[in-house]
mmCIF file of C-alpha atoms in Angstrom:
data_model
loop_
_atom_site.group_PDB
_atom_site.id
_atom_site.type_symbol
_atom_site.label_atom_id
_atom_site.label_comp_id
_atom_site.label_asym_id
_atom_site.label_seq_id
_atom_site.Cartn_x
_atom_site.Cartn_y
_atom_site.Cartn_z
ATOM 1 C CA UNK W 166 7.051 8.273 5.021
ATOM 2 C CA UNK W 167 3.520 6.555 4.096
ATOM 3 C CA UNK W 168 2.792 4.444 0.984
ATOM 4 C CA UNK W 169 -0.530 5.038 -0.642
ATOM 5 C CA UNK W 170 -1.637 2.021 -2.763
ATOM 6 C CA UNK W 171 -2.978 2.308 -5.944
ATOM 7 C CA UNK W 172 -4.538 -0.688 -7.389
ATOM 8 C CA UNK W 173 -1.472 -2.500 -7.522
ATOM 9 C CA UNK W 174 1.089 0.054 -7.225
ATOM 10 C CA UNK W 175 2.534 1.544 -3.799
ATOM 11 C CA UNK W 176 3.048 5.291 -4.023
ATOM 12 C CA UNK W 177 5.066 7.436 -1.985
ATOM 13 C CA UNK W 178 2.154 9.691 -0.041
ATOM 14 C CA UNK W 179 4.446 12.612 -0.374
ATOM 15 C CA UNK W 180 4.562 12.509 -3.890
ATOM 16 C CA UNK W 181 0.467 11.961 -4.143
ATOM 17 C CA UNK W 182 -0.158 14.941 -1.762
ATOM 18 C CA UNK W 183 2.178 16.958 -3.874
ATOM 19 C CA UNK W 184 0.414 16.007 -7.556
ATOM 20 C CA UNK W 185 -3.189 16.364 -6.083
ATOM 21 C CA UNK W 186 -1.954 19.788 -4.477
ATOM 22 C CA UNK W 187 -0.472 21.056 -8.163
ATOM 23 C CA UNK W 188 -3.109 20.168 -9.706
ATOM 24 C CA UNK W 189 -5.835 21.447 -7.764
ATOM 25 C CA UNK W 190 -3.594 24.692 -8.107
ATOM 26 C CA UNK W 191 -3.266 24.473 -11.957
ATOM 27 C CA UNK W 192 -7.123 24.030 -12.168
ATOM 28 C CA UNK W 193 -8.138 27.270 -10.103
ATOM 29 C CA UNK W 194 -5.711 29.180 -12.024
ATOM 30 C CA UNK W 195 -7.069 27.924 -15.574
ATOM 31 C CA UNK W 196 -10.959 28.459 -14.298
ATOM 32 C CA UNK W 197 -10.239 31.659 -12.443
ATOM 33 C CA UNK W 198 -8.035 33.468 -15.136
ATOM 34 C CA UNK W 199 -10.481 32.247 -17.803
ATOM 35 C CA UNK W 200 -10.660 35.477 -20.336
ATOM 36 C CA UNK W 201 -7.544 36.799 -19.060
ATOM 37 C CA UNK W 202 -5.163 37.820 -21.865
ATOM 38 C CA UNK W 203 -1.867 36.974 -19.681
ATOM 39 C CA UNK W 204 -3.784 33.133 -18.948
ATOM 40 C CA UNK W 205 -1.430 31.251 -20.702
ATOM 41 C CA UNK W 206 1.775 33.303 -19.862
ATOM 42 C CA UNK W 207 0.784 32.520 -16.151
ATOM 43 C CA UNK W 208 -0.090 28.829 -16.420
ATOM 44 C CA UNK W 209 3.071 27.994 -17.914
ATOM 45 C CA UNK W 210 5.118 29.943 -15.701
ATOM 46 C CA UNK W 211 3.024 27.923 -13.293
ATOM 47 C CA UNK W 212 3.896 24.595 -14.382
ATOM 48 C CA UNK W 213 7.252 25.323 -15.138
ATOM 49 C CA UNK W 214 7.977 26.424 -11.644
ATOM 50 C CA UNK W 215 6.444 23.003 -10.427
ATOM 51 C CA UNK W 216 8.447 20.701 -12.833
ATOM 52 C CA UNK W 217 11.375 22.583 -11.588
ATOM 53 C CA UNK W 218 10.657 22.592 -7.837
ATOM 54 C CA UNK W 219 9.724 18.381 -8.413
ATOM 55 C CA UNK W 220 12.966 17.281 -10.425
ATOM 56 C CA UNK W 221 15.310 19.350 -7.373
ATOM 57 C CA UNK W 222 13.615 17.611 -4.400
ATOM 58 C CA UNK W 223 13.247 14.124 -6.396
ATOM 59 C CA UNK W 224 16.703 14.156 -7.264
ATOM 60 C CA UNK W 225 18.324 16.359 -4.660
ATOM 61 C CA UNK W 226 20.848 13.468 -3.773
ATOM 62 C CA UNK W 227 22.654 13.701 -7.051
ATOM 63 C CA UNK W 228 23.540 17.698 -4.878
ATOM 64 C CA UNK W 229 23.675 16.512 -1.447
ATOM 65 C CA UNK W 230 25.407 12.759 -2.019
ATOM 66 C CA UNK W 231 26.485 12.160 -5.176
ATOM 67 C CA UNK W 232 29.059 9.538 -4.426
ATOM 68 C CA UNK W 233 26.814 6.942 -2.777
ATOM 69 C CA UNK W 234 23.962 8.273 -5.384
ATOM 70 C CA UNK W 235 26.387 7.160 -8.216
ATOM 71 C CA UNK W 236 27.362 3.823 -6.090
ATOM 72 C CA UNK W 237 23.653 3.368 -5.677
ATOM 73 C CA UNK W 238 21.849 4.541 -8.777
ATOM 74 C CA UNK W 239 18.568 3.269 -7.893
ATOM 75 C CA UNK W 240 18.061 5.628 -4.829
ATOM 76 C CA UNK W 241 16.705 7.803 -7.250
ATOM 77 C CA UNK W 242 13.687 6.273 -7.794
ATOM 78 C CA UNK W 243 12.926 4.962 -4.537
ATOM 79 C CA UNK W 244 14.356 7.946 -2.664
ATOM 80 C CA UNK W 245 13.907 11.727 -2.595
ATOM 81 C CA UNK W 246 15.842 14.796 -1.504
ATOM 82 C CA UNK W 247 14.570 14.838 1.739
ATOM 83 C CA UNK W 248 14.300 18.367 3.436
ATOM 84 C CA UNK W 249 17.677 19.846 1.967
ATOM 85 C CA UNK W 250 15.998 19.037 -1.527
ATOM 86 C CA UNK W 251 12.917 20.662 -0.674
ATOM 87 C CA UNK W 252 14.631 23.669 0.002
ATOM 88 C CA UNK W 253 16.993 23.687 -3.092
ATOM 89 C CA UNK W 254 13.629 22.847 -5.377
ATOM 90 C CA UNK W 255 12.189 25.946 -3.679
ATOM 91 C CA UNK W 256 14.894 28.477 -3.938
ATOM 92 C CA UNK W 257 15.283 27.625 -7.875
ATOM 93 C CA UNK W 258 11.712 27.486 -8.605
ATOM 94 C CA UNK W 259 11.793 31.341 -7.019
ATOM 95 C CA UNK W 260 14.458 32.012 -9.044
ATOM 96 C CA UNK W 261 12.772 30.757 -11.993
ATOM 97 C CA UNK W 262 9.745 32.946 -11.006
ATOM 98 C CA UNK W 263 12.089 36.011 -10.328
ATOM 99 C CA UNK W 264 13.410 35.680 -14.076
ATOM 100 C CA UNK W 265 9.695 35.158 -15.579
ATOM 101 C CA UNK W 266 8.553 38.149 -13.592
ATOM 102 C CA UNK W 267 11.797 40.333 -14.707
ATOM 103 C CA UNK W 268 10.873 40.215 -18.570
ATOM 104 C CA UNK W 269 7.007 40.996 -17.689
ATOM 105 C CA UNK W 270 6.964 43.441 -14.721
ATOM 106 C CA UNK W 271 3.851 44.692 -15.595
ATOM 107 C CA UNK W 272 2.085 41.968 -14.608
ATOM 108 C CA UNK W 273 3.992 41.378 -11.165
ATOM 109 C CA UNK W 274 0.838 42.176 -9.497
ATOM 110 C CA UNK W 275 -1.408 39.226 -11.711
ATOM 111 C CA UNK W 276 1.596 36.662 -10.994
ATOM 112 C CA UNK W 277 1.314 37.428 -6.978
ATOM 113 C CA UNK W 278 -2.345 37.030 -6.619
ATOM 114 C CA UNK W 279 -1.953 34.057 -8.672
ATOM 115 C CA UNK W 280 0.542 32.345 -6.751
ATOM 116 C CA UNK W 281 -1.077 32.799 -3.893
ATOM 117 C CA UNK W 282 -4.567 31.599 -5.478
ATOM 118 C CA UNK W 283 -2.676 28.390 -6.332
ATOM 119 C CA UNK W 284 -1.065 27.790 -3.214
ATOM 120 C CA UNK W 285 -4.276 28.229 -1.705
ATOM 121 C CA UNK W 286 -6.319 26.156 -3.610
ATOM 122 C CA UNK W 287 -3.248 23.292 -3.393
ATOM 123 C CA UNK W 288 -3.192 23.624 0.100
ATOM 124 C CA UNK W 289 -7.015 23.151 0.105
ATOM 125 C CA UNK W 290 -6.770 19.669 -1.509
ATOM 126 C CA UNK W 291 -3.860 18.200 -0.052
ATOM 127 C CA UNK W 292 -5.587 19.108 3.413
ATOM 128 C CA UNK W 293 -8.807 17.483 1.921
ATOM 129 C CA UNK W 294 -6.489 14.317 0.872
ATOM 130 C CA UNK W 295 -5.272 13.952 4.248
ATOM 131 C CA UNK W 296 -8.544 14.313 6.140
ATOM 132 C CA UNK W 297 -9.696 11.493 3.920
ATOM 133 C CA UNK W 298 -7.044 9.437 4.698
ATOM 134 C CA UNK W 299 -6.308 10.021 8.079
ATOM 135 C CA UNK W 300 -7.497 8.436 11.159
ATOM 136 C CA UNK W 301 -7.906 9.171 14.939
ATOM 137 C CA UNK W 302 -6.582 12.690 16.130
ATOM 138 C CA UNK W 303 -5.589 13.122 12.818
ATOM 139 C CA UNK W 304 -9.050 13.763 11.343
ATOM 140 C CA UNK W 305 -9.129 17.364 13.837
ATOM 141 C CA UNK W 306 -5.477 18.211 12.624
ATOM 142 C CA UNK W 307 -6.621 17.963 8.733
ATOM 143 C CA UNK W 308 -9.911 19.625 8.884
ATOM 144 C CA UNK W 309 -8.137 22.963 10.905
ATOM 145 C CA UNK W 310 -6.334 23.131 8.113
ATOM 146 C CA UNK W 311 -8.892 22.332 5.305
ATOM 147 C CA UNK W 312 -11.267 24.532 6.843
ATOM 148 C CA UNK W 313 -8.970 27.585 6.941
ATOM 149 C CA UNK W 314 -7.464 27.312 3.552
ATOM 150 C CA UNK W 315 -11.093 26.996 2.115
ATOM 151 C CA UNK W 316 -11.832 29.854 3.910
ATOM 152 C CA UNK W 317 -8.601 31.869 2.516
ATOM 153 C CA UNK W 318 -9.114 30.123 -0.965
ATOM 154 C CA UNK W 319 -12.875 31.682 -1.223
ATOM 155 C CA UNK W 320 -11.574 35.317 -0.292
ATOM 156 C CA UNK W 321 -8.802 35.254 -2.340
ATOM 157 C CA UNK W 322 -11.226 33.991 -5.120
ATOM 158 C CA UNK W 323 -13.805 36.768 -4.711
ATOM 159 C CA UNK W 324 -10.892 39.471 -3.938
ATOM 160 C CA UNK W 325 -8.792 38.468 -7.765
ATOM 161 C CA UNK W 326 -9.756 41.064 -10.323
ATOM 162 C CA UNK W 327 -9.189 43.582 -6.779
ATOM 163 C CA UNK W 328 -6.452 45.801 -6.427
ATOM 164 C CA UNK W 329 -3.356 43.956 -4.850
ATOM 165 C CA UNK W 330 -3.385 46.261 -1.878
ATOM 166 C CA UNK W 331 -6.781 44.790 -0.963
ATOM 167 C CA UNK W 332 -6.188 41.286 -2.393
ATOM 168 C CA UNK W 333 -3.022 40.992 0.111
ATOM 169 C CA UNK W 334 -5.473 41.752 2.604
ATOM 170 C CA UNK W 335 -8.208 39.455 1.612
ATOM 171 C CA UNK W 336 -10.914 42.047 1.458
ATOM 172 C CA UNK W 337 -10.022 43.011 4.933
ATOM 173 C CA UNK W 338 -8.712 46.394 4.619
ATOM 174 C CA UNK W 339 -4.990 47.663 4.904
ATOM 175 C CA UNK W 340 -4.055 46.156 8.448
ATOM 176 C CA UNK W 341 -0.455 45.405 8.771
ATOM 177 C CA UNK W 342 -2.086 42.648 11.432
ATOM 178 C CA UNK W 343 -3.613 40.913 8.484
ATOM 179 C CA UNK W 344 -0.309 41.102 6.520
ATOM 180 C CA UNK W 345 1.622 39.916 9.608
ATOM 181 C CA UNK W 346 -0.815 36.823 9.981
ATOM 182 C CA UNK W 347 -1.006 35.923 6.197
ATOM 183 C CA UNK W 348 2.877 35.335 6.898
ATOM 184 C CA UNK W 349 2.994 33.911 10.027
ATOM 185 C CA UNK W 350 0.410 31.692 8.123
ATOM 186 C CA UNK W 351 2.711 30.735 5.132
ATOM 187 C CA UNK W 352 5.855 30.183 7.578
ATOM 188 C CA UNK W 353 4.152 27.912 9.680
ATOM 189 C CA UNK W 354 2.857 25.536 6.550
ATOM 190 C CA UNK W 355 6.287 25.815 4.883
ATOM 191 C CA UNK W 356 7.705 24.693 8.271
ATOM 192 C CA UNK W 357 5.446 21.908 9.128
ATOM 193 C CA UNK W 358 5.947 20.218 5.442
ATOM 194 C CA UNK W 359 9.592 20.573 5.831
ATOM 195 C CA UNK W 360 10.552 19.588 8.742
ATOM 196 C CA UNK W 361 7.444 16.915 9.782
ATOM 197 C CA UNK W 362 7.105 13.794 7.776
ATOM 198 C CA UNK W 363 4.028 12.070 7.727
ATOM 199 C CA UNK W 364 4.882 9.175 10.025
ATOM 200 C CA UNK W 365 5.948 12.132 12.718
ATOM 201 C CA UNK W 366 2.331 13.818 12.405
ATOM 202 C CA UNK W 367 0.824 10.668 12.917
ATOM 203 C CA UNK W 368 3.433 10.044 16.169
ATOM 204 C CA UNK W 369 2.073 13.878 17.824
ATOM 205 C CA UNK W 370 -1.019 13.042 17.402
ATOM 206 C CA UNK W 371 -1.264 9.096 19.047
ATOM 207 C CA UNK W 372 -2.078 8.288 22.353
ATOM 208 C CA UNK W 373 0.303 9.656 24.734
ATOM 209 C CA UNK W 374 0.176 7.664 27.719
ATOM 210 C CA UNK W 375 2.564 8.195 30.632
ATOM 211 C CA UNK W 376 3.131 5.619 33.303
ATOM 212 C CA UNK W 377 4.967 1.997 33.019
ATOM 213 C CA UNK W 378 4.985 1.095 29.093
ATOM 214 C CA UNK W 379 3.722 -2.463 29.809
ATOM 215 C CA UNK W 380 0.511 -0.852 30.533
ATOM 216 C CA UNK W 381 0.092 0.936 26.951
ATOM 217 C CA UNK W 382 -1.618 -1.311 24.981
ATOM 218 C CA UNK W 383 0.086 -3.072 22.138
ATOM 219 C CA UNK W 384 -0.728 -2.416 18.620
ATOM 220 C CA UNK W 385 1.852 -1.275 15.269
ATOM 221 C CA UNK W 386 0.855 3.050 15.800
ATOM 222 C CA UNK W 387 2.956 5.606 16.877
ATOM 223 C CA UNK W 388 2.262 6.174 20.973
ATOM 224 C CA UNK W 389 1.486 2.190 21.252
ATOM 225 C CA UNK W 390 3.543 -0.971 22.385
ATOM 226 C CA UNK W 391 5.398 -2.827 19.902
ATOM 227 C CA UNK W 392 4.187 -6.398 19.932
ATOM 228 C CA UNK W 393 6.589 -8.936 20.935
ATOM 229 C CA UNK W 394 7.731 -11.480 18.833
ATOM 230 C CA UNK W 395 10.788 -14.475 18.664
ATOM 231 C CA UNK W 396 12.921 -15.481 15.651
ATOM 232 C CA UNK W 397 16.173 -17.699 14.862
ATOM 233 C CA UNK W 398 19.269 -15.031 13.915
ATOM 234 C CA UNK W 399 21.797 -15.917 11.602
ATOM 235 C CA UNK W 400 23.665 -18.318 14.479
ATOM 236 C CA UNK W 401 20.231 -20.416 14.817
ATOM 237 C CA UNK W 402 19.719 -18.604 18.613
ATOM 238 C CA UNK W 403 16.433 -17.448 19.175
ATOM 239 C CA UNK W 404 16.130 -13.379 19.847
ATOM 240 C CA UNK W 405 13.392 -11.610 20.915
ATOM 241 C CA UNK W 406 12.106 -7.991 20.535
ATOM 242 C CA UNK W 407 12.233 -7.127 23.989
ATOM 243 C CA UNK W 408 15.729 -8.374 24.312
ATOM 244 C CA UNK W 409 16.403 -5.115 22.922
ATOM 245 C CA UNK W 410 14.548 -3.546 25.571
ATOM 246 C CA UNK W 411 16.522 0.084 26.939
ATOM 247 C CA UNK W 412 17.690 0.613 23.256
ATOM 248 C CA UNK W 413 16.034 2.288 20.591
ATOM 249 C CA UNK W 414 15.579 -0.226 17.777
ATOM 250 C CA UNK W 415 15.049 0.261 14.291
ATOM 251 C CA UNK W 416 12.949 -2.832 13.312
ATOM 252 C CA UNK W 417 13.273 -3.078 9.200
ATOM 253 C CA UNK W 418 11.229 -5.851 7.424
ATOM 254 C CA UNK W 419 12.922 -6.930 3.695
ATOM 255 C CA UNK W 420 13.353 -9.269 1.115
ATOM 256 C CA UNK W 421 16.452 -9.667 -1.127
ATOM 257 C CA UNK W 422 15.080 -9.753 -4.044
ATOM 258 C CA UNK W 423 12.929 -6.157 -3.118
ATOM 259 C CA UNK W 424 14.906 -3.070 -5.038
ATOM 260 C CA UNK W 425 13.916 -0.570 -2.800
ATOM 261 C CA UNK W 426 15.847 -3.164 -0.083
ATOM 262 C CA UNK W 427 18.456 -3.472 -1.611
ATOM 263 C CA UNK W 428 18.745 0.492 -1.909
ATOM 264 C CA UNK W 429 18.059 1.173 1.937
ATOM 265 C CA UNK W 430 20.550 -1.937 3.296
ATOM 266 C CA UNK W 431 23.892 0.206 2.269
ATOM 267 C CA UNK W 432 22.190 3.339 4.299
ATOM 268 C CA UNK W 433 21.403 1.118 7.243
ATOM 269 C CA UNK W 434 24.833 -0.240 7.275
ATOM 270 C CA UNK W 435 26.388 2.895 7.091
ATOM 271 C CA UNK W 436 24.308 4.095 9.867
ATOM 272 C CA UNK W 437 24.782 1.122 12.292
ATOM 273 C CA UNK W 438 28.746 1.656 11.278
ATOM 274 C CA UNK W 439 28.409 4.967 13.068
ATOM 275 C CA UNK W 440 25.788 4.559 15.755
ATOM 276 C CA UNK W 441 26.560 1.039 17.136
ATOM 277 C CA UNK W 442 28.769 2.527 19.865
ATOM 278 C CA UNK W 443 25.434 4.170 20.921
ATOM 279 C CA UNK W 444 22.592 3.449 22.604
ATOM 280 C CA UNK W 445 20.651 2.059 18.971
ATOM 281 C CA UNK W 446 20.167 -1.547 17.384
ATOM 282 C CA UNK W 447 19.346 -2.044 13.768
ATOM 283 C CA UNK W 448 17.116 -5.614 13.893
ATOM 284 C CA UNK W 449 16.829 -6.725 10.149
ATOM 285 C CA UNK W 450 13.887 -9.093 9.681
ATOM 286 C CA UNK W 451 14.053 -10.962 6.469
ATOM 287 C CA UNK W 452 10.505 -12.330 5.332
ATOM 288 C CA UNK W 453 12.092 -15.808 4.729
ATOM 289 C CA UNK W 454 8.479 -16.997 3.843
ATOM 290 C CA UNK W 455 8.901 -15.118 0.396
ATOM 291 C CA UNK W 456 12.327 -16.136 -0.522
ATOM 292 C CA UNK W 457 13.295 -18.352 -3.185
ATOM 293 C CA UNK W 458 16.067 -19.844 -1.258
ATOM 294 C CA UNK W 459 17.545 -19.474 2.242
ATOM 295 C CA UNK W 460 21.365 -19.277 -0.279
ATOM 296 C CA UNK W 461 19.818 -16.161 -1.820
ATOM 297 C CA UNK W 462 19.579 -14.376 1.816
ATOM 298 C CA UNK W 463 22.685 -15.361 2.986
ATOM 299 C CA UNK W 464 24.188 -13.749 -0.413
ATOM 300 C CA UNK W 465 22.858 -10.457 -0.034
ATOM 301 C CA UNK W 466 24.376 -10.457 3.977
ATOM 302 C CA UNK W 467 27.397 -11.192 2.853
ATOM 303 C CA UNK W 468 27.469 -9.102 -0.552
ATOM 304 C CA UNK W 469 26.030 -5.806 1.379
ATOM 305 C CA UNK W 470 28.595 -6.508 4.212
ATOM 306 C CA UNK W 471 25.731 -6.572 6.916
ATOM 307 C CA UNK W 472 26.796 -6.694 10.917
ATOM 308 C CA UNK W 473 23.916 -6.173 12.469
ATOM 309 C CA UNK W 474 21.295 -8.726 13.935
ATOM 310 C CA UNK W 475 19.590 -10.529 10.800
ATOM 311 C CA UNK W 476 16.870 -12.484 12.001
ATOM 312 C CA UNK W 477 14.202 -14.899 9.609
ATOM 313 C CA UNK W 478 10.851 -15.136 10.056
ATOM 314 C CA UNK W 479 10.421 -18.548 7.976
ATOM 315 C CA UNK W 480 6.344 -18.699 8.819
ATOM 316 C CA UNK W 481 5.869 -14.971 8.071
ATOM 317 C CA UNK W 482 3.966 -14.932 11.075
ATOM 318 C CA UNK W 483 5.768 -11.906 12.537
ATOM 319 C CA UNK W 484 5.387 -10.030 8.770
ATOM 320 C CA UNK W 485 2.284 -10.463 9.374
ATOM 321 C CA UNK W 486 1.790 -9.287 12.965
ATOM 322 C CA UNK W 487 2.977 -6.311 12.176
ATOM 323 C CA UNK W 488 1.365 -6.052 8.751
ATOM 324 C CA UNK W 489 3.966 -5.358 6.396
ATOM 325 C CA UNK W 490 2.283 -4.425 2.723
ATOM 326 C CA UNK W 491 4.896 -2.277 1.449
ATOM 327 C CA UNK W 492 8.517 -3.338 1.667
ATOM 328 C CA UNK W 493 10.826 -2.851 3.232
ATOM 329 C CA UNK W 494 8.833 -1.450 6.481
ATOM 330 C CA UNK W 495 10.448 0.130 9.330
ATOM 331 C CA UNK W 496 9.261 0.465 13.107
ATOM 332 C CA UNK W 497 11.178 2.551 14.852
ATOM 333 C CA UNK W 498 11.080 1.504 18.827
ATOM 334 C CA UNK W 499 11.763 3.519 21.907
ATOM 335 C CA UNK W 500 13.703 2.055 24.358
ATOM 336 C CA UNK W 501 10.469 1.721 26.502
ATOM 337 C CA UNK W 502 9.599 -0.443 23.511
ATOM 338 C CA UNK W 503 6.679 1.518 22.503
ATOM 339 C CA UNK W 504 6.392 2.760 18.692
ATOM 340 C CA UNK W 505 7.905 6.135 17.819
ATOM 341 C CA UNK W 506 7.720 5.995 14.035
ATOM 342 C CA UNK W 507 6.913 4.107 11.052
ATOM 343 C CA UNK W 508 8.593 4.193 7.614
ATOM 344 C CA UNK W 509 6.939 2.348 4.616
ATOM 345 C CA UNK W 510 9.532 2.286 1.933
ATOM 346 C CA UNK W 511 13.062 2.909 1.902
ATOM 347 C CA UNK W 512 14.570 5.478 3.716
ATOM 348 C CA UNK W 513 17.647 7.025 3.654
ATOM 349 C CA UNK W 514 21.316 7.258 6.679
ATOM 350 C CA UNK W 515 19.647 11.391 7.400
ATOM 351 C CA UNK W 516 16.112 9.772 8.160
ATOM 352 C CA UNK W 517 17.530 7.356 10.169
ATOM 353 C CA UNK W 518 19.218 9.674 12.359
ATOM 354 C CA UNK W 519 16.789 11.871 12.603
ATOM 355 C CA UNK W 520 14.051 9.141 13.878
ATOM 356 C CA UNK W 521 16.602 7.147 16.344
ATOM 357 C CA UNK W 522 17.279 10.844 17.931
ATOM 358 C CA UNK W 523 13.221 11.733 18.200
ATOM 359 C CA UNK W 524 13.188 8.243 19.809
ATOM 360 C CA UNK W 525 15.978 8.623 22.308
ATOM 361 C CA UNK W 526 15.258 12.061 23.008
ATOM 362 C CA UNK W 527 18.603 13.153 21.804
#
């Protein structure tokens, strides 16, 4: 999970690439049905089905964990409904769809070929987005895809006003191979935005490099070393990264006075409760250096119950070795100590789980 920053405000990246995607998909709908008496039926069918499809994954935990939603109001705004509420904002937005469709079935055909137009043209952008943004091995990944939704995005464009039989089929005649790969196509995108995150496309796609890990060179991406570092815990001992070394460790930068903190620290808690018989190590860094008081700090350990290690980086040195701009941060570490994952923001007890078992191979 990336944050995007905006002038002065940190977005989520997932939200970004979803807004740029709907509205490049509203705007080729609105240019392309331009004289077409059903234009305003279909746009607001359109951005109905988006509203509804946003407010089920946004607030998919009030469905999937209402009581520590309720305990922790404030999850909504920094958290989403992960995977679970992209699937629940998808089935109701169909169903939406299904019921706009039912009172106008004459014009099934017109709402097909524009849904598809849309999800082309959305796919288009949020590819072009990412291309823009990305870096490395990246860069390939997001022009494959920006290059074949253009191309599908231009035949679907030129193929509109055809008969759906040869829209379906892009121009390309009735081949039940085209049909097969137009879904194969779909599948695969649905799948990939699912079930990959952003920080887990950027983790395929960084240098892989096999051998003893002390010869992978350090740096804070995916695929490189984590860079060593020494604090004082909450006993005044001094513990090192690579104490940790043969345990996957979940290194999470915060501040007590940060709200999105103070929304992750029950999850982490509740995840350490039930992982710390395993082979995983939360290692809480608290960026003393922009604290109003050491008091403060040791209030919110004792007020959120926390077990695991706390440590304090006092200089900010290490907050800034690993340059934390959006808190809290998270590095998740292989027990080689190289970098599996990064989280910018707070992330929920499912995300956890999901990155400590990528990251121990489990």
């Amino acid at each position: 999970m990336s944050i995007i920053p905006i002038g002065p405000f940190m977005m989520r990246a997932d939200i970004v690439i979803f807004l740029i995607c709907a509205a490049a998909g509203f705007a080729a709908l609105r240019i392309r049905l331009r004289q077409t008496p059903q234009r305003e039926w279909i746009l607001d069918t359109y951005l109905s089905v988006l509203i509804i499809g946003f407010i089920s994954w946004k607030f998919g935990m009030l469905v999937f964990d209402p009581i520590r939603t309720i305990q922790h109001p404030a999850s909504l705004i920094y958290m989403t409904g992960g995977t679970k509420g992209i699937w629940l904002g998808a089935v109701l937005a169909l169903v939406y769809a299904a019921l706009r469709w039912n009172k106008k079935r004459e014009n099934s055909g017109l709402l097909l070929k524009s849904a598809l137009l849309s999800a082309f043209a959305g796919g288009w952008a949020g590819y072009v987005f990412q291309w823009l943004w990305a870096d490395g091995a990246a860069v390939n990944s997001s022009l494959f895809y920006m290059l074949l939704f253009g191309i599908l995005l231009t035949m679907s464009w030129l193929q509109f006003h055809s008969p759906l039989s040869r829209f379906l089929t892009l121009g390309l005649g009735r081949n039940g191979a085209v049909l097969l790969i137009m879904g194969a196509l779909f599948v695969w995108v649905i799948y990939d935005f699912a079930f990959t995150s952003g920080s887990e496309r950027e983790a395929n796609i960084s240098p892989n490099v096999e051998g003893n890990p002390e010869t992978i060179a350090e740096g804070l991406k995916p695929g490189l070393r984590a860079p060593d570092f020494s604090l004082m815990n909450r006993e005044g001992q001094e513990v090192k990264l690579s104490d940790y070394r043969g345990k996957t460790v979940l290194l999470n930068f915060w501040a007590s006075w940060c709200p999105p903190c103070k929304v992750e620290m029950p999850y982490m808690q509740d995840f350490y409760d039930k992982y710390q018989d395993e082979n995983v190590i939360i290692l809480a860094v608290n960026m003393t250096h922009l604290e109003n008081s050491m008091s403060e700090v040791q209030s919110f350990v004792e007020k959120n119950g926390l077990t695991f290690p706390v440590l304090y980086d006092q200089s900010g040195a290490s907050t800034r070795r690993y340059e934390v701009v959006a808190y809290p941060t998270t590095y998740v570490v292989k027990p080689d100590g190289v970098i599996s994952e990064r989280f910018q923001g707070a992330i929920d007890e499912d995300l956890m789980v999901r990155a400590y078992r990528k990251a121990s191979d489990k």
